Short mmCIF file of C-alpha atoms in Angstrom, two decimals:
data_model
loop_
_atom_site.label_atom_id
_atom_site.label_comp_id
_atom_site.label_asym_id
_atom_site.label_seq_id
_atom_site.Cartn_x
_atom_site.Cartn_y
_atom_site.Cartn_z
CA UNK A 1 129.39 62.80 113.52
CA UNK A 2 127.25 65.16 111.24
CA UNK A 3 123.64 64.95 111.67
CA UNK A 4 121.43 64.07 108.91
CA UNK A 5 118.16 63.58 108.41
CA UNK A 6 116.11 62.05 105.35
CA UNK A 7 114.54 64.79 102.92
CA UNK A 8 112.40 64.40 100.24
CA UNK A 9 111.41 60.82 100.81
CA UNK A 10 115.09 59.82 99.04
CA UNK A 11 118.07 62.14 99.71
CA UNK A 12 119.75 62.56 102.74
CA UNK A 13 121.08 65.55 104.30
CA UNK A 14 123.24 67.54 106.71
CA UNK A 15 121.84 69.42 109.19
CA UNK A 16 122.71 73.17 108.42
CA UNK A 17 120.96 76.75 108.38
CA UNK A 18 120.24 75.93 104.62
CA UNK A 19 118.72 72.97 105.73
CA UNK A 20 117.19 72.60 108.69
CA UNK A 21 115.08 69.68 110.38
CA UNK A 22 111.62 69.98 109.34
CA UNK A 23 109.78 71.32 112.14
CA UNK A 24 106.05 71.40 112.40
CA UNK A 25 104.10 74.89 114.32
CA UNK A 26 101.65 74.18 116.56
CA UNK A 27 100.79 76.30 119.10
CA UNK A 28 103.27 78.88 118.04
CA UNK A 29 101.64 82.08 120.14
CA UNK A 30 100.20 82.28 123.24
CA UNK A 31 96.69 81.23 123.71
CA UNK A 32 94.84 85.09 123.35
CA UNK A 33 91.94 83.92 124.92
CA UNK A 34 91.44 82.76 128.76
CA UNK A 35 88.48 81.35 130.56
CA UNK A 36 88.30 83.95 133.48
CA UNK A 37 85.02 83.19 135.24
CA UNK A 38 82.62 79.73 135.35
CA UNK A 39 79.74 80.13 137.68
CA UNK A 40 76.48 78.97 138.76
CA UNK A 41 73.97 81.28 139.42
CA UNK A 42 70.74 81.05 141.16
CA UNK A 43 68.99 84.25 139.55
CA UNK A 44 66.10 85.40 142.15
CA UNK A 45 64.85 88.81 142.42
CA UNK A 46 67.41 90.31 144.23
CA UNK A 47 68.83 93.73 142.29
CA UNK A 48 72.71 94.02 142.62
CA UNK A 49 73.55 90.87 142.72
CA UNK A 50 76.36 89.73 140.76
CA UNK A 51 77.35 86.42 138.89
CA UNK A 52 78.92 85.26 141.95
CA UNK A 53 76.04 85.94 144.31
CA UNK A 54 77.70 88.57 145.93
CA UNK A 55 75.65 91.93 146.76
CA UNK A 56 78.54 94.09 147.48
CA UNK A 57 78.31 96.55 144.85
CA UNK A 58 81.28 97.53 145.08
CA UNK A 59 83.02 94.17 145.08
CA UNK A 60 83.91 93.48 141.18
CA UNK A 61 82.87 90.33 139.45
CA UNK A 62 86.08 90.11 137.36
CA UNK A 63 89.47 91.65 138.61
CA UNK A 64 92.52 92.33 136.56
CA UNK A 65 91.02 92.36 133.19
CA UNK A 66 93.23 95.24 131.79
CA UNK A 67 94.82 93.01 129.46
CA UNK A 68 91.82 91.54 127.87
CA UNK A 69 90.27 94.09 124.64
CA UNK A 70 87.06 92.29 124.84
CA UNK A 71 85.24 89.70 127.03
CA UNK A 72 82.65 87.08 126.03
CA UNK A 73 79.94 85.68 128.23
CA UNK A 74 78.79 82.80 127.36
CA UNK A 75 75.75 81.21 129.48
CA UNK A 76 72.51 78.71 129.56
CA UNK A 77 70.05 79.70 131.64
CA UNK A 78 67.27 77.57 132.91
CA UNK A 79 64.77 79.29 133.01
CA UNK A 80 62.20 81.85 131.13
CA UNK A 81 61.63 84.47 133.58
CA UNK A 82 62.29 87.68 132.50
CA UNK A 83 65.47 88.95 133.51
CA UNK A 84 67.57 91.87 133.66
CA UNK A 85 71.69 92.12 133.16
CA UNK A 86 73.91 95.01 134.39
CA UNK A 87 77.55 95.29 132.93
CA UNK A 88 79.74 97.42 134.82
CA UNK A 89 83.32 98.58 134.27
CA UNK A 90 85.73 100.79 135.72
CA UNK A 91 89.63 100.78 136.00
CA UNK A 92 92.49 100.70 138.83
CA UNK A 93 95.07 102.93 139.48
CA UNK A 94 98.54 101.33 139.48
CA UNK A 95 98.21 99.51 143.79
CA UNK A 96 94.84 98.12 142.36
CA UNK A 97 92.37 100.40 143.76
CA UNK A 98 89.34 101.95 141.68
CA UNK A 99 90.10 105.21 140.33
CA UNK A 100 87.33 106.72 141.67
CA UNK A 101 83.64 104.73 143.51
CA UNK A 102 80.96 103.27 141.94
CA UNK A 103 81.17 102.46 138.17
CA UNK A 104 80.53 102.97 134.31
CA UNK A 105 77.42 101.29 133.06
CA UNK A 106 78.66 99.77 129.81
CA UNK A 107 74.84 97.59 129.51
CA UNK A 108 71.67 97.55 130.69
CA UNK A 109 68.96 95.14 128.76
CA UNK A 110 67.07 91.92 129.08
CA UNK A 111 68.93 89.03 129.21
CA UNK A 112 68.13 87.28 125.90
CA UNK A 113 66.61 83.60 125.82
CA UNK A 114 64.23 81.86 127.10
CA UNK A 115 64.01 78.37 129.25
CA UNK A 116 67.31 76.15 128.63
CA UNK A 117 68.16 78.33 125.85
CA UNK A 118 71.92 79.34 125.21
CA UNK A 119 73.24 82.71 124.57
CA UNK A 120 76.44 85.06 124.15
CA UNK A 121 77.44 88.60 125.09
CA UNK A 122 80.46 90.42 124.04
CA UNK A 123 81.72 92.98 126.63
CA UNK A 124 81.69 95.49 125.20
CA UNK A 125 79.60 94.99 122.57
CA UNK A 126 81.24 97.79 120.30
CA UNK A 127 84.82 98.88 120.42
CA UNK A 128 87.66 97.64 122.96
CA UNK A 129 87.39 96.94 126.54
CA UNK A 130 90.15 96.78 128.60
CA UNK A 131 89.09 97.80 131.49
CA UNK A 132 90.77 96.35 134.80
CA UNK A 133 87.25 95.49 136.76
CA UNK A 134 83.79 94.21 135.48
CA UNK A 135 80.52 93.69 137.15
CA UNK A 136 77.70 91.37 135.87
CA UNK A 137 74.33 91.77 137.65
CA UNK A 138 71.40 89.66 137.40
CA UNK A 139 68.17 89.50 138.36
CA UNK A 140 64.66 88.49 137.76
CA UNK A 141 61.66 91.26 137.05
CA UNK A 142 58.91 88.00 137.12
CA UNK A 143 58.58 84.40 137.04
CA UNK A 144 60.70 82.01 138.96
CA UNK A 145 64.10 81.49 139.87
CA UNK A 146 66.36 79.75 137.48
CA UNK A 147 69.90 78.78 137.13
CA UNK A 148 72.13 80.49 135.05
CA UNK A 149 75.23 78.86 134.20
CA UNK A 150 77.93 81.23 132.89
CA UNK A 151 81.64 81.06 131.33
CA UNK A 152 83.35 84.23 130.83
CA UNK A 153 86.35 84.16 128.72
CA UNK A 154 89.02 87.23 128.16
CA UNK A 155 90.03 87.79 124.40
CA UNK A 156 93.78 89.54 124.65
CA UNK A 157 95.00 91.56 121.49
CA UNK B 1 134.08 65.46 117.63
CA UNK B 2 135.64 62.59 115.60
CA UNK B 3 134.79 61.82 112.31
CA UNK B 4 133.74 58.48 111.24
CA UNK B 5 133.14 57.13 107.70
CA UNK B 6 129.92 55.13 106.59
CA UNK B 7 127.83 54.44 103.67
CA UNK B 8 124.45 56.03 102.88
CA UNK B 9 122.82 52.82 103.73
CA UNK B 10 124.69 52.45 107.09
CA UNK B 11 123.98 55.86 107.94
CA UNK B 12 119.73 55.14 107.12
CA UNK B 13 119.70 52.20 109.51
CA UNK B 14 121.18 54.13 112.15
CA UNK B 15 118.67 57.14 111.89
CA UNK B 16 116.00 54.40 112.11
CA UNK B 17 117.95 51.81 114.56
CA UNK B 18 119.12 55.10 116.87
CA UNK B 19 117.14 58.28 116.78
CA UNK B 20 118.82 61.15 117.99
CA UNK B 21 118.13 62.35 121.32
CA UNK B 22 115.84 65.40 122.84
CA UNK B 23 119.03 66.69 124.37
CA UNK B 24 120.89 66.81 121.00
CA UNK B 25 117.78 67.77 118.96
CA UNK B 26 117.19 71.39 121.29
CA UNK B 27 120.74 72.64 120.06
CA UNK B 28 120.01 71.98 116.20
CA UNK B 29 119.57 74.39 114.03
CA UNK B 30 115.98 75.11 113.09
CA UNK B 31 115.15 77.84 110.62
CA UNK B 32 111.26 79.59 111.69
CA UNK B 33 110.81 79.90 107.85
CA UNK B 34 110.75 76.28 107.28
CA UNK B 35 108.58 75.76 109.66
CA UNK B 36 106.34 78.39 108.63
CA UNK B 37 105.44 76.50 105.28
CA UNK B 38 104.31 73.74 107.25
CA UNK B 39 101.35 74.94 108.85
CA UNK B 40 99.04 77.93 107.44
CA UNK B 41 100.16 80.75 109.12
CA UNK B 42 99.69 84.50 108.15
CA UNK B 43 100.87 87.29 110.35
CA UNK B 44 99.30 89.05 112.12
CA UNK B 45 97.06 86.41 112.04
CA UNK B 46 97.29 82.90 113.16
CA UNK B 47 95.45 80.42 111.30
CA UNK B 48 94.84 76.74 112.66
CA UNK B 49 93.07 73.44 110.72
CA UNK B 50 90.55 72.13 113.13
CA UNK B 51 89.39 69.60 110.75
CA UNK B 52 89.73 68.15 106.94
CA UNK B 53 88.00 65.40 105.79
CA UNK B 54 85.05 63.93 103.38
CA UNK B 55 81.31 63.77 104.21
CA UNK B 56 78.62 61.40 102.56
CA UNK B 57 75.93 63.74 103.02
CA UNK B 58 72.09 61.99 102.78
CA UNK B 59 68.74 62.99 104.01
CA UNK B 60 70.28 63.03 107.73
CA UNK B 61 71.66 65.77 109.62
CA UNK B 62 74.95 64.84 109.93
CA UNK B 63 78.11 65.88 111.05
CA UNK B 64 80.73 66.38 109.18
CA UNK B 65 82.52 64.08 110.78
CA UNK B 66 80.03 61.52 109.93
CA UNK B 67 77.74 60.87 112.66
CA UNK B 68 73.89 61.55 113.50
CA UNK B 69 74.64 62.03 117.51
CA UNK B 70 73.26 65.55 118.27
CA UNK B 71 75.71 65.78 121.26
CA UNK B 72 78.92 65.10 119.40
CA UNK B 73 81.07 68.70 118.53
CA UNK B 74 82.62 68.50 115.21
CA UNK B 75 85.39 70.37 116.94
CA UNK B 76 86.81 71.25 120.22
CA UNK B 77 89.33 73.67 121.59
CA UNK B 78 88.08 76.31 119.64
CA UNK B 79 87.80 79.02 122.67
CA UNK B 80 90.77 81.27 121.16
CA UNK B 81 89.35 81.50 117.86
CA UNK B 82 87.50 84.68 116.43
CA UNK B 83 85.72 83.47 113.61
CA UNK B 84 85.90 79.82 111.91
CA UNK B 85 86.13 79.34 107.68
CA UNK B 86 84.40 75.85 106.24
CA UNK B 87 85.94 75.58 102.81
CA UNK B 88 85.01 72.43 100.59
CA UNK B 89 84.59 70.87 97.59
CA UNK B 90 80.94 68.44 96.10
CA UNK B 91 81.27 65.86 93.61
CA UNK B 92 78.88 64.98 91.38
CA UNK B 93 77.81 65.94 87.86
CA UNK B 94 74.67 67.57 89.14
CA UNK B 95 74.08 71.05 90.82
CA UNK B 96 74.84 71.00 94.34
CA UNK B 97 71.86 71.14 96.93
CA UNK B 98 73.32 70.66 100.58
CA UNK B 99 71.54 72.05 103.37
CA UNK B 100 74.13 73.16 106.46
CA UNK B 101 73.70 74.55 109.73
CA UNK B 102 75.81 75.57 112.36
CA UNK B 103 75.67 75.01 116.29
CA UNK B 104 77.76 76.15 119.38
CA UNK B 105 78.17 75.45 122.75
CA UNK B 106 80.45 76.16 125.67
CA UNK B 107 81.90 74.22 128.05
CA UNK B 108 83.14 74.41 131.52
CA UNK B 109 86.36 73.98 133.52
CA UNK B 110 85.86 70.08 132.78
CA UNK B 111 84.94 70.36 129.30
CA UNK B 112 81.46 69.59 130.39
CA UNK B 113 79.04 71.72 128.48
CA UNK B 114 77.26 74.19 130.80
CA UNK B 115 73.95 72.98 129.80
CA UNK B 116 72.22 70.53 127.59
CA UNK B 117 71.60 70.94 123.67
CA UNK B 118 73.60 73.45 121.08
CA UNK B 119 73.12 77.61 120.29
CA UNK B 120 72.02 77.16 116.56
CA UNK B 121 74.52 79.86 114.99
CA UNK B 122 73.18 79.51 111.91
CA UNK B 123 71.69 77.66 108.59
CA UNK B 124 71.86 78.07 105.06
CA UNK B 125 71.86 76.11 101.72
CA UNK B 126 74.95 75.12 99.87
CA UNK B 127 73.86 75.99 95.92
CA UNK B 128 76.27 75.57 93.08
CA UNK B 129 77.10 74.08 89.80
CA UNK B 130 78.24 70.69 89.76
CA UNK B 131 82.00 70.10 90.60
CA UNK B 132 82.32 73.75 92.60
CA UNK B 133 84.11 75.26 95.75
CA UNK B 134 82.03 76.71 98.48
CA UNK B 135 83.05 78.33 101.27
CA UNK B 136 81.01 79.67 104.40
CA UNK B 137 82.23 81.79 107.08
CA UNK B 138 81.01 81.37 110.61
CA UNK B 139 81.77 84.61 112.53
CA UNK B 140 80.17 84.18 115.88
CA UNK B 141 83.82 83.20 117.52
CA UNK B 142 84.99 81.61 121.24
CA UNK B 143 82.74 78.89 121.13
CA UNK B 144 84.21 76.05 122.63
CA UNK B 145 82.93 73.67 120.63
CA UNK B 146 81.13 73.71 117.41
CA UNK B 147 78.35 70.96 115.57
CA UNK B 148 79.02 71.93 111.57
CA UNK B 149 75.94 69.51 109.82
CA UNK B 150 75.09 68.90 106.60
CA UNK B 151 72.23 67.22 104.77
CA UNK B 152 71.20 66.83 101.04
CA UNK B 153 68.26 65.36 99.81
CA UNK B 154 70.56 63.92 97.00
CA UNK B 155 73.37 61.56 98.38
CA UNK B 156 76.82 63.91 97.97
CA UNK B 157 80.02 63.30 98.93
CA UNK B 158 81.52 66.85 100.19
CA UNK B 159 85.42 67.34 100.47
CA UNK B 160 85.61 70.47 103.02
CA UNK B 161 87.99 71.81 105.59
CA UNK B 162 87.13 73.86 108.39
CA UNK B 163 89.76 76.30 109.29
CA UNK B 164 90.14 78.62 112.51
CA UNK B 165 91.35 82.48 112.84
CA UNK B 166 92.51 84.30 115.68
CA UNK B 167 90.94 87.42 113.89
CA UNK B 168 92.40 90.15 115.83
CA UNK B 169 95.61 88.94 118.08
CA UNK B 170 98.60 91.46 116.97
CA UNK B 171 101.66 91.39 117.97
#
């Protein structure tokens, strides 16, 4: 038995290449974006220390990030003290190992806002990324210490 | 496959009475260009709806969904979006006077936001001739949820839509 299907509110039809179901897109592509990192920080006055606490500097915040052309941190922080933010990239040869120690220092600034304030940094903030390993320092110059609460999100493309 | 002979009617009460089945429906034939004209879509780019509707805009913030709640997003789900387009439409037979502003906020694994209040994004006034389009771009993308609020001093009834991009996904 043919298959038909109503069209047009009134007139039926067979199912054939010149007239197919009607179909609706949604979700057509792959999501380009992914949530890589959500974190709690407790920001104190420690220097090299990362997003995830950890103090290793050689241990990277985000791993396998090649595919990604930009990042975007997202966080609310807590707190007012004055604070400074370390981005740090580098890339993997092909058994996941850093090309070479240490890193590049893509950003080195204040962290913008003040107490419960929200804010937004793309990584990098000019130009394409992918690099396969980030960094995010933190750490407090005065005041007290605050929690920052961070998302990091990959952008493919 | 045997043939069978019905009228037009017959065969309308058994689309309705019998729908065909998911396993028949996968081996259809299905033509991507029909679908395309169903949902904006504009290579490389993808383009999504994330809202259409009316707003009775008054002296209150409001979103443009309606309400006064501050903690309400207008829309969700936005994290793979670049940039967003609001796109609408005032009545009225007098120039248009609508104050809007734009908020963001980001949310967690949950969908909890990770901390109280919005990010404003931005604010501006909405000024044209009576009976105009408008349209306002918000490019501060990946925001998982945005607060789009209006407010006139004059009661205004706004037609809009706010539309996503996923400004620089190639294939």
């Amino acid at each position: 038995m043919p298959v038909r299907f109503l069209r047009n509110a009134s007139e039926l039809a067979d199912v054939s290449m010149e007239s197919p179901l009607p179909v609706q897109v949604a979700n057509a592509k792959p999501v380009p974006a992914d949530t890589l990192l959500v974190a709690t920080t407790t920001v104190t006055t420690t220097t090299n220390r990362d997003l995830m606490e950890n103090t290793n500097t050689e241990t990277p915040t985000l791993d396998n990030c090649g595919q990604y052309r930009k990042l975007v941190w997202f966080y609310f922080r807590a707190g007012n003290a004055a604070t400074t933010c370390r981005i740090l990239a580098r890339t993997t040869d092909l058994s996941a190992q850093p090309l070479g120690a240490g890193w590049q220092e893509l950003v080195t600034d204040t962290l913008p806002g003040g107490a419960n304030s929200w804010g937004r940094i793309e990584i990098p903030s000019a130009g394409d990324g992918y690099y396969d390993q980030y960094r995010i320092e933190v750490y407090r110059t005065d005041g007290n210490n605050y929690t920052l609460t961070s998302k990091v999100i990959g952008v493919r493309g | 496959m045997s043939a069978e002979r019905i009228t037009r009617r017959e065969m309308l009460k058994r689309l309705i009475v019998a729908p065909i089945g998911a396993a028949v429906l996968t081996t259809l034939e299905v033509r991507q260009a029909s679908a395309a004209t169903m949902q904006p879509y504009y290579d490389p780019y993808f383009v999504a709806v994330l809202w259409e509707g009316r707003t009775r805009c008054d002296s209150l913030w409001r979103s443009l969904k309606g309400d006064v709640v501050a903690i309400l997003p207008t829309v969700q789900g936005t994290t793979p979006y670049d940039r967003l387009y609001w796109t609408g439409y005032a009545l009225g037979s007098v120039p248009v006077n609508v104050n809007m502003r734009v908020l963001a906020r980001a949310v967690d694994l949950s969908g909890a936001p990770l901390g109280s209040g919005w990010r404003p994004i931005g604010q501006a006034a909405i000024q044209t001739p009576p009976q105009r389009w408008f349209r306002v771009e918000i490019p501060e993308g990946h925001w998982d949820e945005y607060r789009i609020e209006v407010r006139s001093a004059t009661p205004r009834l706004v037609y809009s839509r706010v539309i996503a991009s996923q400004g620089y996904w190639k294939e």
